[in-house]
């Protein structure tokens, strides 16, 4: 596997999730999320948090947040040393992700998934 230093999660991760109810912002860890996902009989198949309101709110996975500083500060060094580029989870329709495949040196293999 890869170390945390070798992976930049540009738009969130399953490592952390949070409640979006009434500015609650309570955070939940990966262990909680796994329990919710792999035990769907307890939540009708959707990870939910119980709030003070009679509703359960779904969890969002940090999408929409600003890109991490490390994404921008690592671009030049990472792409100049890159010998294989793997881009996962994008249609390449939105910047800056649609520019990533062109940042590598000539001849570098690219995997888009």
GROMACS .gro file of C-alpha atoms in nm:
model
  113
    1UNK     CA    1   0.000   0.000   0.000
    2UNK     CA    2   0.086   0.365  -0.010
    3UNK     CA    3   0.168   0.581   0.289
    4UNK     CA    4  -0.048   0.882   0.375
    5UNK     CA    5   0.233   1.104   0.245
    6UNK     CA    6   0.207   0.946  -0.100
    7UNK     CA    7  -0.167   1.005  -0.148
    8UNK     CA    8  -0.343   1.340  -0.171
    9UNK     CA    9  -0.717   1.309  -0.124
   10UNK     CA   10  -0.827   1.616  -0.313
   11UNK     CA   11  -1.200   1.612  -0.238
   12UNK     CA   12  -1.256   1.434   0.084
   13UNK     CA   13  -1.218   1.083   0.206
   14UNK     CA   14  -1.398   0.819   0.401
   15UNK     CA   15  -1.156   0.877   0.690
   16UNK     CA   16  -1.380   1.154   0.825
   17UNK     CA   17  -1.744   1.239   0.786
   18UNK     CA   18  -1.966   1.491   0.960
   19UNK     CA   19  -2.325   1.574   1.044
   20UNK     CA   20  -2.487   1.850   0.839
   21UNK     CA   21  -2.787   1.903   1.067
   22UNK     CA   22  -2.844   2.256   1.200
   23UNK     CA   23  -2.473   2.342   1.198
   24UNK     CA   24  -2.402   2.043   1.423
   25UNK     CA   25  -2.077   1.954   1.239
   26UNK     CA   26  -2.014   1.661   1.475
   27UNK     CA   27  -1.746   1.441   1.321
   28UNK     CA   28  -1.761   1.065   1.278
   29UNK     CA   29  -1.466   0.836   1.216
   30UNK     CA   30  -1.413   0.558   0.964
   31UNK     CA   31  -1.506   0.286   1.214
   32UNK     CA   32  -1.852   0.444   1.261
   33UNK     CA   33  -1.902   0.478   0.886
   34UNK     CA   34  -1.805   0.114   0.825
   35UNK     CA   35  -2.054  -0.002   1.089
   36UNK     CA   36  -2.327   0.204   0.920
   37UNK     CA   37  -2.244   0.086   0.567
   38UNK     CA   38  -2.196  -0.282   0.647
   39UNK     CA   39  -2.504  -0.308   0.873
   40UNK     CA   40  -2.773  -0.157   0.649
   41UNK     CA   41  -3.056  -0.328   0.835
   42UNK     CA   42  -3.012  -0.075   1.116
   43UNK     CA   43  -3.039   0.235   0.895
   44UNK     CA   44  -3.250   0.145   0.591
   45UNK     CA   45  -2.931   0.121   0.386
   46UNK     CA   46  -2.824   0.485   0.432
   47UNK     CA   47  -2.567   0.601   0.692
   48UNK     CA   48  -2.751   0.845   0.917
   49UNK     CA   49  -2.688   1.029   1.238
   50UNK     CA   50  -2.956   1.077   1.501
   51UNK     CA   51  -3.007   1.443   1.589
   52UNK     CA   52  -3.209   1.620   1.854
   53UNK     CA   53  -3.470   1.678   1.583
   54UNK     CA   54  -3.700   1.389   1.490
   55UNK     CA   55  -3.506   1.353   1.164
   56UNK     CA   56  -3.192   1.163   1.073
   57UNK     CA   57  -2.950   1.348   0.851
   58UNK     CA   58  -2.731   1.187   0.593
   59UNK     CA   59  -2.357   1.216   0.612
   60UNK     CA   60  -2.161   1.411   0.353
   61UNK     CA   61  -1.802   1.315   0.286
   62UNK     CA   62  -1.634   1.655   0.283
   63UNK     CA   63  -1.721   1.726  -0.081
   64UNK     CA   64  -1.739   2.093  -0.167
   65UNK     CA   65  -1.460   2.186   0.069
   66UNK     CA   66  -1.157   2.374  -0.058
   67UNK     CA   67  -0.874   2.163  -0.191
   68UNK     CA   68  -0.612   2.089   0.074
   69UNK     CA   69  -0.305   2.315   0.073
   70UNK     CA   70  -0.095   2.005   0.012
   71UNK     CA   71  -0.268   1.955  -0.325
   72UNK     CA   72  -0.134   2.287  -0.456
   73UNK     CA   73   0.204   2.286  -0.281
   74UNK     CA   74   0.290   1.937  -0.410
   75UNK     CA   75   0.200   1.979  -0.777
   76UNK     CA   76   0.538   2.082  -0.920
   77UNK     CA   77   0.752   1.833  -0.726
   78UNK     CA   78   0.510   1.544  -0.760
   79UNK     CA   79   0.451   1.581  -1.132
   80UNK     CA   80   0.818   1.630  -1.217
   81UNK     CA   81   0.899   1.301  -1.036
   82UNK     CA   82   0.589   1.115  -1.157
   83UNK     CA   83   0.645   0.787  -1.344
   84UNK     CA   84   0.279   0.674  -1.334
   85UNK     CA   85  -0.029   0.893  -1.287
   86UNK     CA   86  -0.348   0.743  -1.146
   87UNK     CA   87  -0.650   0.974  -1.142
   88UNK     CA   88  -0.962   0.828  -0.979
   89UNK     CA   89  -1.314   0.958  -0.949
   90UNK     CA   90  -1.332   1.252  -1.188
   91UNK     CA   91  -1.492   1.315  -1.526
   92UNK     CA   92  -1.205   1.556  -1.601
   93UNK     CA   93  -1.465   1.823  -1.670
   94UNK     CA   94  -1.371   2.054  -1.382
   95UNK     CA   95  -1.050   2.241  -1.311
   96UNK     CA   96  -0.795   2.175  -1.173
   97UNK     CA   97  -0.852   1.803  -1.225
   98UNK     CA   98  -0.891   1.835  -1.601
   99UNK     CA   99  -0.535   1.972  -1.617
  100UNK     CA  100  -0.368   1.689  -1.424
  101UNK     CA  101  -0.314   1.449  -1.714
  102UNK     CA  102  -0.118   1.715  -1.903
  103UNK     CA  103   0.118   1.796  -1.615
  104UNK     CA  104   0.333   1.483  -1.636
  105UNK     CA  105   0.646   1.446  -1.845
  106UNK     CA  106   0.612   1.304  -2.193
  107UNK     CA  107   0.592   0.923  -2.194
  108UNK     CA  108   0.442   0.889  -1.845
  109UNK     CA  109   0.158   0.638  -1.840
  110UNK     CA  110  -0.178   0.765  -1.715
  111UNK     CA  111  -0.462   0.562  -1.566
  112UNK     CA  112  -0.799   0.734  -1.546
  113UNK     CA  113  -1.067   0.557  -1.349
   0.00000   0.00000   0.00000
